[in-house]
XYZ file of N, CA, C and O in Angstrom:
660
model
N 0.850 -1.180 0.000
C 0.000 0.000 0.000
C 0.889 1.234 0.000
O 1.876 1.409 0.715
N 0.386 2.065 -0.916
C 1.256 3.571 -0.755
C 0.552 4.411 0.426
O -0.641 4.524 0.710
N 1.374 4.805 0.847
C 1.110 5.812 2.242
C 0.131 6.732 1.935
O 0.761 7.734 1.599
N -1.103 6.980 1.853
C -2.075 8.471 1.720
C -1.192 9.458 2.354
O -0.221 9.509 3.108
N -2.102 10.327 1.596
C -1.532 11.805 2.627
C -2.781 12.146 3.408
O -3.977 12.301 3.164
N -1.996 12.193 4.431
C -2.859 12.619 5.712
C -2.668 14.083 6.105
O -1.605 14.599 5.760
N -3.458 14.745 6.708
C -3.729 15.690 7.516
C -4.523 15.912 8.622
O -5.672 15.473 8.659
N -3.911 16.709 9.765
C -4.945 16.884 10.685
C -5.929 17.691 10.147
O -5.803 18.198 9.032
N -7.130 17.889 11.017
C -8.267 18.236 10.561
C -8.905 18.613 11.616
O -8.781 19.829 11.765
N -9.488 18.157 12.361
C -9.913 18.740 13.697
C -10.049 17.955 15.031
O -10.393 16.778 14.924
N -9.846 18.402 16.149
C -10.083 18.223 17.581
C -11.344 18.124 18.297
O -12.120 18.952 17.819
N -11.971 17.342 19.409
C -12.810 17.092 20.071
C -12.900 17.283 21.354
O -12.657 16.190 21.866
N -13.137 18.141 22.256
C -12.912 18.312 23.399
C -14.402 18.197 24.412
O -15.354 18.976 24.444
N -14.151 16.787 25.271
C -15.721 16.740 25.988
C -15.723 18.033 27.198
O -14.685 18.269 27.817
N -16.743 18.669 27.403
C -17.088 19.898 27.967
C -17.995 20.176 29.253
O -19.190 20.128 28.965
N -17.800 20.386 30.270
C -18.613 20.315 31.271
C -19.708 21.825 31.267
O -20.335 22.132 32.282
N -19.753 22.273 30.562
C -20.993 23.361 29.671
C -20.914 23.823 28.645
O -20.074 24.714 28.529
N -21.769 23.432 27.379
C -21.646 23.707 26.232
C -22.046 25.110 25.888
O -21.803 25.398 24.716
N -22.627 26.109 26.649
C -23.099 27.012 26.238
C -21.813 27.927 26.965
O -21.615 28.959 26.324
N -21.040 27.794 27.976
C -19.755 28.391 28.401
C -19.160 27.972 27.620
O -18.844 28.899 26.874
N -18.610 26.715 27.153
C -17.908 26.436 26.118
C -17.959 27.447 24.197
O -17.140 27.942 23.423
N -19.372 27.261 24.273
C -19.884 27.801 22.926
C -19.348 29.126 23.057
O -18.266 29.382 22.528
N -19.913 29.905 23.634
C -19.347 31.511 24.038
C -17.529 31.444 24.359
O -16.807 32.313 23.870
N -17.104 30.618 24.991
C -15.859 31.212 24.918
C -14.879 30.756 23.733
O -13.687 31.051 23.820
N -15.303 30.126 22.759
C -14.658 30.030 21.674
C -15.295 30.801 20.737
O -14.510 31.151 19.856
N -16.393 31.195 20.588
C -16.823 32.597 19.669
C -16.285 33.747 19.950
O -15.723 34.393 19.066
N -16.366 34.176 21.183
C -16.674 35.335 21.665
C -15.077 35.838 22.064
O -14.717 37.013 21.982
N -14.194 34.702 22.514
C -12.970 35.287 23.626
C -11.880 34.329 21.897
O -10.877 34.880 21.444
N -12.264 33.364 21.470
C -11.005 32.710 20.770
C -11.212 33.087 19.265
O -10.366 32.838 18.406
N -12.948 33.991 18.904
C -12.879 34.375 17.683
C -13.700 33.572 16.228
O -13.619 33.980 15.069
N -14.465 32.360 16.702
C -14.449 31.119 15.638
C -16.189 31.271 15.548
O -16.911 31.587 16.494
N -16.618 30.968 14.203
C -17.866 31.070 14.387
C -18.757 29.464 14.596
O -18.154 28.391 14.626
N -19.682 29.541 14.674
C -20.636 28.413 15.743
C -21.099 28.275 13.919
O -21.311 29.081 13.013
N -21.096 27.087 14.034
C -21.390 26.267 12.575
C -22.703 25.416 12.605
O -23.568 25.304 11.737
N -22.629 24.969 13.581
C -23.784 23.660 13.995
C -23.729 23.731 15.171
O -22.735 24.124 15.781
N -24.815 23.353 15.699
C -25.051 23.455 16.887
C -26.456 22.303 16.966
O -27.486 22.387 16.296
N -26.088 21.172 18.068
C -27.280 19.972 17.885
C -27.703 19.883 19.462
O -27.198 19.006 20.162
N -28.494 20.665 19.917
C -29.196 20.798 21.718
C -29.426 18.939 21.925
O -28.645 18.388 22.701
N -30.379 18.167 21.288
C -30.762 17.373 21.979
C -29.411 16.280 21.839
O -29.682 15.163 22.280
N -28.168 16.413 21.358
C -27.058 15.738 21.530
C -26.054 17.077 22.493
O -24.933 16.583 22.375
N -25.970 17.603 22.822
C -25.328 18.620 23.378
C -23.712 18.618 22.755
O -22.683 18.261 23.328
N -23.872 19.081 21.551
C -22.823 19.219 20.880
C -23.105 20.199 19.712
O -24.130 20.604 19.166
N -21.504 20.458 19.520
C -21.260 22.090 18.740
C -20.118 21.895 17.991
O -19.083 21.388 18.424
N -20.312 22.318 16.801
C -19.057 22.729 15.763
C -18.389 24.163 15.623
O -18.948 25.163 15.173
N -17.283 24.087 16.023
C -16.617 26.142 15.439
C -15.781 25.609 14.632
O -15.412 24.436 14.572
N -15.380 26.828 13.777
C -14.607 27.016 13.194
C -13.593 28.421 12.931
O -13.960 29.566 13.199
N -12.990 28.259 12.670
C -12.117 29.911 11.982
C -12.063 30.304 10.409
O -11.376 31.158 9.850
N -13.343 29.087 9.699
C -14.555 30.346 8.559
C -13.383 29.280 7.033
O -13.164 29.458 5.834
N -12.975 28.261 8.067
C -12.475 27.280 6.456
C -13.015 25.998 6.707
O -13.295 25.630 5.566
N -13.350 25.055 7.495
C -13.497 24.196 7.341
C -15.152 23.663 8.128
O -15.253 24.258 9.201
N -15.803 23.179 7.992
C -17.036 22.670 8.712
C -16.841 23.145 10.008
O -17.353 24.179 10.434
N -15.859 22.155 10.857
C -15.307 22.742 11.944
C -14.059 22.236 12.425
O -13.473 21.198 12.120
N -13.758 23.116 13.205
C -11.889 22.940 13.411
C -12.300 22.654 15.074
O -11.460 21.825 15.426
N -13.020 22.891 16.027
C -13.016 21.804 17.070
C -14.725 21.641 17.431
O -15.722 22.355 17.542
N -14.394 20.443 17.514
C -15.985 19.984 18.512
C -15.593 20.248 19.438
O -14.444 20.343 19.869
N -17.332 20.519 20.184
C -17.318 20.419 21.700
C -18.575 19.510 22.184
O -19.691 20.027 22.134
N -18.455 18.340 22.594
C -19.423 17.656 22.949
C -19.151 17.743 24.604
O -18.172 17.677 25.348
N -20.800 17.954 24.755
C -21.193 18.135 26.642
C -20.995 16.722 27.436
O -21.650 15.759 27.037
N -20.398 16.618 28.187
C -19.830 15.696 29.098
C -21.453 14.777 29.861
O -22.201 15.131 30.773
N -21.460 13.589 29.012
C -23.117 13.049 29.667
C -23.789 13.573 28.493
O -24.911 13.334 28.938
N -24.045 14.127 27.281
C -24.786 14.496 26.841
C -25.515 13.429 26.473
O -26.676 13.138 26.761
N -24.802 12.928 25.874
C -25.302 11.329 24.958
C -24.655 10.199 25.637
O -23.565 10.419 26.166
N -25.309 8.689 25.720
C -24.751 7.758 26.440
C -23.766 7.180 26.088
O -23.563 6.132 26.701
N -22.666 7.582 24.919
C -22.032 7.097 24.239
C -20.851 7.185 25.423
O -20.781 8.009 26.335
N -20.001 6.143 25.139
C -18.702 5.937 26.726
C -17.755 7.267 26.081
O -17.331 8.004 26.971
N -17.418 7.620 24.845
C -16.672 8.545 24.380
C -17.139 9.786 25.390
O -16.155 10.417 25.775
N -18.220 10.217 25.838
C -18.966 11.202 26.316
C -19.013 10.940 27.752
O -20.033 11.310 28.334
N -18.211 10.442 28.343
C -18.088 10.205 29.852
C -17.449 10.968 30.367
O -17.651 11.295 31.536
N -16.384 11.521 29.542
C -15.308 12.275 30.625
C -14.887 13.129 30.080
O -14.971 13.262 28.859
N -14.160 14.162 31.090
C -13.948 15.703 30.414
C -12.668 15.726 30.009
O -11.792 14.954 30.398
N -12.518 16.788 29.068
C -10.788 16.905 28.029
C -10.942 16.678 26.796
O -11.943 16.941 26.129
N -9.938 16.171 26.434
C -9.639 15.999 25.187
C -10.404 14.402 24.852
O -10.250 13.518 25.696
N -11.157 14.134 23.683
C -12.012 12.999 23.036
C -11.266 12.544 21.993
O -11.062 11.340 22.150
N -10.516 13.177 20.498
C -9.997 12.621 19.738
C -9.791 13.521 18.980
O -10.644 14.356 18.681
N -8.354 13.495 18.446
C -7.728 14.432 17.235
C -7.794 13.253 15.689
O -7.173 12.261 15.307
N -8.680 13.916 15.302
C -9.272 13.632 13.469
C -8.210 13.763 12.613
O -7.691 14.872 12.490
N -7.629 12.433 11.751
C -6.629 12.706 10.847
C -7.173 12.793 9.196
O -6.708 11.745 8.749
N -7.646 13.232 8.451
C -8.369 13.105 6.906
C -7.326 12.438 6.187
O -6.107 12.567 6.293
N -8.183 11.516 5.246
C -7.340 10.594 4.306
C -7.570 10.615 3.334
O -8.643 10.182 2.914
N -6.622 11.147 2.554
C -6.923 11.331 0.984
C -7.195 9.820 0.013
O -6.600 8.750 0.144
N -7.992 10.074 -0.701
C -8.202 8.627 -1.038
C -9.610 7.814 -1.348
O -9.561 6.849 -2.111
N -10.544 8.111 -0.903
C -11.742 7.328 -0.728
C -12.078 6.315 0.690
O -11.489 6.486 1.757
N -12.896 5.486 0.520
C -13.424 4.690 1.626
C -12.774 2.914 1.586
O -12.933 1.879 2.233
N -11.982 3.392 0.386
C -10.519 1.810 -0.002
C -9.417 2.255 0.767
O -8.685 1.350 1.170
N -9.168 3.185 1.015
C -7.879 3.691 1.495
C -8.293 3.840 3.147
O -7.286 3.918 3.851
N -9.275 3.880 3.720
C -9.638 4.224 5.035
C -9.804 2.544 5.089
O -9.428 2.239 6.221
N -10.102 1.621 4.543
C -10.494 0.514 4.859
C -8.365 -0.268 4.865
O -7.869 -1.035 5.691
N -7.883 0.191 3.968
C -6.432 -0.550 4.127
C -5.858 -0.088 5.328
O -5.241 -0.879 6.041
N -6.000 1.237 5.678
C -5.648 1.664 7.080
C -6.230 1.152 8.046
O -5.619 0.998 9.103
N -7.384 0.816 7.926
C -8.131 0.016 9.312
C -7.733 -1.481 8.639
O -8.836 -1.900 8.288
N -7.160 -2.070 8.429
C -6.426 -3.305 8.025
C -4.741 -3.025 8.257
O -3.745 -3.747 8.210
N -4.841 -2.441 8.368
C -3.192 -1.931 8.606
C -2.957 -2.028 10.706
O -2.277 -2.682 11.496
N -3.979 -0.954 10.766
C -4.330 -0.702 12.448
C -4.234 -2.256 12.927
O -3.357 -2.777 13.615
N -5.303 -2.791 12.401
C -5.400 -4.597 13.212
C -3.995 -5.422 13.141
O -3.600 -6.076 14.106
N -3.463 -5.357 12.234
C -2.268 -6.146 11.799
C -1.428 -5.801 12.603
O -0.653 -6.645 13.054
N -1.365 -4.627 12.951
C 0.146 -3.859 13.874
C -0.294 -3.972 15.351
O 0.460 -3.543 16.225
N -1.983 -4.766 15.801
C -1.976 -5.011 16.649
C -2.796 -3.388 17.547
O -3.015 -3.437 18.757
N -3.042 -2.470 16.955
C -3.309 -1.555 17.410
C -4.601 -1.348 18.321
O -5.266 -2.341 18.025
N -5.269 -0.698 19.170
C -6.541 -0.864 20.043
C -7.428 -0.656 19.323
O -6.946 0.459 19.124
N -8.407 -0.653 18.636
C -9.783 -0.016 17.939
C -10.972 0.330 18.716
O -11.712 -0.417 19.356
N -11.012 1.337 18.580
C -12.265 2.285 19.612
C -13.659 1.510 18.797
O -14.086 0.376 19.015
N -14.103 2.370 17.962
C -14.973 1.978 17.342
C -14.853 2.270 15.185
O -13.929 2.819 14.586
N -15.658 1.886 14.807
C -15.669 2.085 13.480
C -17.507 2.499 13.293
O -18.506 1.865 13.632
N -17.331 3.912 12.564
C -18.494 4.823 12.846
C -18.936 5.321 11.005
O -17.976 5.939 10.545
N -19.788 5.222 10.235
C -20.231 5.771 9.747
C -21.766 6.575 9.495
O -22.932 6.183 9.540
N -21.123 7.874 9.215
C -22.517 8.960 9.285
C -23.713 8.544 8.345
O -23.770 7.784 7.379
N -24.455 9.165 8.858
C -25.948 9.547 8.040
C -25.384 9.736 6.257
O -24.573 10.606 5.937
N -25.872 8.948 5.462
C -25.993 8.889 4.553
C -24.798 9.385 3.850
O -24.648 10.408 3.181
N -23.914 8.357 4.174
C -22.145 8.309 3.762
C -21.329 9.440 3.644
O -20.419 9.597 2.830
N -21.824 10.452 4.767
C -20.781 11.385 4.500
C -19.652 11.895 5.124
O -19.185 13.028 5.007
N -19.152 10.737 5.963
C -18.103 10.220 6.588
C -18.459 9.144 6.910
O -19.529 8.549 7.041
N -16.683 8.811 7.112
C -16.775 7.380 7.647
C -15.383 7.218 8.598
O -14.398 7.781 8.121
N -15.215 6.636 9.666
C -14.345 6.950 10.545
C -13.312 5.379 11.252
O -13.987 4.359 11.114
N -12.449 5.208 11.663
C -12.004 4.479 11.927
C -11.195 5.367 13.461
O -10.239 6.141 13.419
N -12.110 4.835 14.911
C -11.201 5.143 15.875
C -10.019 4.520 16.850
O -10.132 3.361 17.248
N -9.162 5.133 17.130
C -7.789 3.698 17.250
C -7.302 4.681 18.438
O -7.406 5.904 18.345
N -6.765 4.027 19.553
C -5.600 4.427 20.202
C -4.070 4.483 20.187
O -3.380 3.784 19.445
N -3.683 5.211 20.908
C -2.473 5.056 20.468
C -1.646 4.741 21.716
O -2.244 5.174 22.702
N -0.343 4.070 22.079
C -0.042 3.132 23.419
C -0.115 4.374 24.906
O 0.333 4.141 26.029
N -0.658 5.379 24.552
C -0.814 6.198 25.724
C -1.968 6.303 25.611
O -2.302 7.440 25.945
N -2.881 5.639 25.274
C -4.651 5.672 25.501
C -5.086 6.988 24.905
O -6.195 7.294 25.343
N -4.547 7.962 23.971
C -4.962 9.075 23.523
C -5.956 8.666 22.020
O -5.753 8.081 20.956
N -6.902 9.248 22.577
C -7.859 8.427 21.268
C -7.809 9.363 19.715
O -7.870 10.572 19.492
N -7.664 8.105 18.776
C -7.571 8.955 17.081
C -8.409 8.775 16.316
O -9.397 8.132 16.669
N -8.334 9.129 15.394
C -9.642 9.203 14.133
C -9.007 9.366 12.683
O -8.909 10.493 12.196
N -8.467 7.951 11.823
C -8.542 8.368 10.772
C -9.941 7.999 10.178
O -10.585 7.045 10.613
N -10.567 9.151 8.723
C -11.596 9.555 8.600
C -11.439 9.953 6.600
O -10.506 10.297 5.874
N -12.502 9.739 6.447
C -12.992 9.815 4.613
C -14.044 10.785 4.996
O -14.561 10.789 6.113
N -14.395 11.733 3.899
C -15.676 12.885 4.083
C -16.018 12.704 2.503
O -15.149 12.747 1.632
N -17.114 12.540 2.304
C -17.744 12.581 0.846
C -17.609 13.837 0.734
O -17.913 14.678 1.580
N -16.923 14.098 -0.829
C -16.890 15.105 -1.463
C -18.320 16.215 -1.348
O -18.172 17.381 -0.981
N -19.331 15.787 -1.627
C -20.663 16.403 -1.597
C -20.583 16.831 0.038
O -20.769 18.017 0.313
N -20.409 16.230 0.713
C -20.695 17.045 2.046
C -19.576 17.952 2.242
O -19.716 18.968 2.924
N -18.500 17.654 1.699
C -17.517 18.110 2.073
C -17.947 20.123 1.289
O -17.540 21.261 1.524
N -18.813 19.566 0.478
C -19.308 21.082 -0.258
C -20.513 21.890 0.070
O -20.723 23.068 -0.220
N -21.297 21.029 0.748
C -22.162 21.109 1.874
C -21.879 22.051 2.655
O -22.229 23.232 2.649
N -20.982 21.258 3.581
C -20.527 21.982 4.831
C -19.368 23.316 4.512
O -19.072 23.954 5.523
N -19.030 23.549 3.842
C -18.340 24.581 3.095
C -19.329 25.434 2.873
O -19.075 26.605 3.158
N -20.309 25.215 2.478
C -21.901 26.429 2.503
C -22.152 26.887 3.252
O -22.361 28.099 3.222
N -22.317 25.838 4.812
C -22.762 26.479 5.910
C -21.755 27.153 6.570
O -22.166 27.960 7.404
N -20.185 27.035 6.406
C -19.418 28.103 6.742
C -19.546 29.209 6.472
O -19.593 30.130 7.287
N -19.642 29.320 5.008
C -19.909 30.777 4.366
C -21.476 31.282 4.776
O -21.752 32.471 4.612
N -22.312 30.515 5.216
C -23.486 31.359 5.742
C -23.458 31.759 6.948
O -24.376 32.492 7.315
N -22.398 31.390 7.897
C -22.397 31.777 8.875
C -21.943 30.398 10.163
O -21.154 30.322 11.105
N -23.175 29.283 9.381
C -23.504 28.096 10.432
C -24.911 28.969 11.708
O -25.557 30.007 11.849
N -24.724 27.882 12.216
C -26.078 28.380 13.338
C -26.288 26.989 13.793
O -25.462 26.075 13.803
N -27.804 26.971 14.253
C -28.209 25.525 14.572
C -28.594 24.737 13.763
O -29.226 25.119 12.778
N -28.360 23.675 13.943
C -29.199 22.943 12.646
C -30.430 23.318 12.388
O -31.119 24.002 13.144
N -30.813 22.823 11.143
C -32.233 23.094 10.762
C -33.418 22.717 12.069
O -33.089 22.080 13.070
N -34.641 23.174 11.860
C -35.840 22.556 12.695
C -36.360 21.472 12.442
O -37.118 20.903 13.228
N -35.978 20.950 11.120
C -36.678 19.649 10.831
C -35.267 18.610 11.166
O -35.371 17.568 10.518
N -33.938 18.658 12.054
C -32.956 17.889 12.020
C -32.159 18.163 13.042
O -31.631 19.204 13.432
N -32.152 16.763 13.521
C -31.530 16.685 14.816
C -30.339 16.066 14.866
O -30.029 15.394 13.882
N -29.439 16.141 15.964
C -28.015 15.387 15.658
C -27.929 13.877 15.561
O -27.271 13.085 14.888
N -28.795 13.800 16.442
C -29.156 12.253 16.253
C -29.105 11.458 14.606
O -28.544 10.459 14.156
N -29.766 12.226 14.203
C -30.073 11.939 12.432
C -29.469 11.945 12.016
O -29.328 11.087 11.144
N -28.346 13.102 12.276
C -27.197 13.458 11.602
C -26.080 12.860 11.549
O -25.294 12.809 10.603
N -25.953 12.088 13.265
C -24.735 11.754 13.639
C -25.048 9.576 13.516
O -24.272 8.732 13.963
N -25.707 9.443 13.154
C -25.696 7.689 13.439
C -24.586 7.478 13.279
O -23.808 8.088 12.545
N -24.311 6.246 14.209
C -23.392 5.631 14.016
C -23.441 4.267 13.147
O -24.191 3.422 13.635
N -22.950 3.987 12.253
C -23.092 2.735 11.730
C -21.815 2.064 12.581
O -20.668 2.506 12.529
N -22.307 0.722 13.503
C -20.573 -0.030 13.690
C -20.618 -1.320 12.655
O -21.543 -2.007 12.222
N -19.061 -1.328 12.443
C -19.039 -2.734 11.744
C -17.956 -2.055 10.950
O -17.143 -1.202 11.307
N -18.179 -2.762 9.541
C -17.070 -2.826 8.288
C -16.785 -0.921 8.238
O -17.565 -0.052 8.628
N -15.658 -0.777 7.732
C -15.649 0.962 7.293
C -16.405 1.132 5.747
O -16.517 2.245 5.233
């Protein structure tokens, strides 16, 4: 396999108040609020290039074990390539023996994620984004972002598919 090129992409930090959280990265660090999903208690900013450059998911929001504890959740690596190249890397991860968190894909393929540790328990994310969302979410930067729509919740947004990548 030839090596993809990777890049970081964005950070996850679980939050013991999302609305202190929300405000002090708008307001004091500068980034605008992209998405915003209340009945998952989670938020996207950015600094006006990418969907978003950090999550903040509320500590307990959702029952997911990722959402148990406060700090840092997982730094997102993007993989150039498609959903063949995220699948040789998660074949790569098992072979070298590596931990696997979970394997997550979104609402109607527009990511797909592979989460892995690394031997200091710091959790990672290499990750594929469909082009179309990827142009999507590039819209809602330039409009500003806000909350999601009224007819869409994070839930919808965020399924997890587990299993194959």
């Amino acid at each position: 396999m030839n090596e993809p090129k990777k890049a970081i992409n964005h950070i996850v930090f679980n939050v013991h108040d999302l609305d202190e959280a929300v405000k002090f990265y708008t307001e004091v660090v500068g980034m605008k609020l992209i998405r915003r999903f209340d009945d998952r208690k989670m938020a996207f900013v950015s600094f006006g290039e990418h969907h978003h450059d950090i999550g903040l998911f509320q500590v307990g929001g959702t029952p997911e074990p990722d959402r148990q504890w406060h700090g840092f959740n997982h730094l997102a690596m993007e993989c150039e390539g498609g959903p063949e190249i995220l699948e040789q890397l998660h074949e790569r991860l098992l072979n070298k023996g590596a931990k696997i968190d979970n394997i997550e894909g979104h609402n109607a393929g527009r990511h797909k994620s592979v989460y892995f540790f690394d031997p200091d328990g710091n959790r990672l994310e290499f990750y594929w984004e469909n082009p179309d969302w990827v142009q999507q979410s590039q819209q809602w930067v330039k409009e500003g972002g806000g909350a999601a729509s009224p007819n869409q919740t994070g839930s919808e947004v965020f399924q997890a598919g587990k299993g194959k990548v």
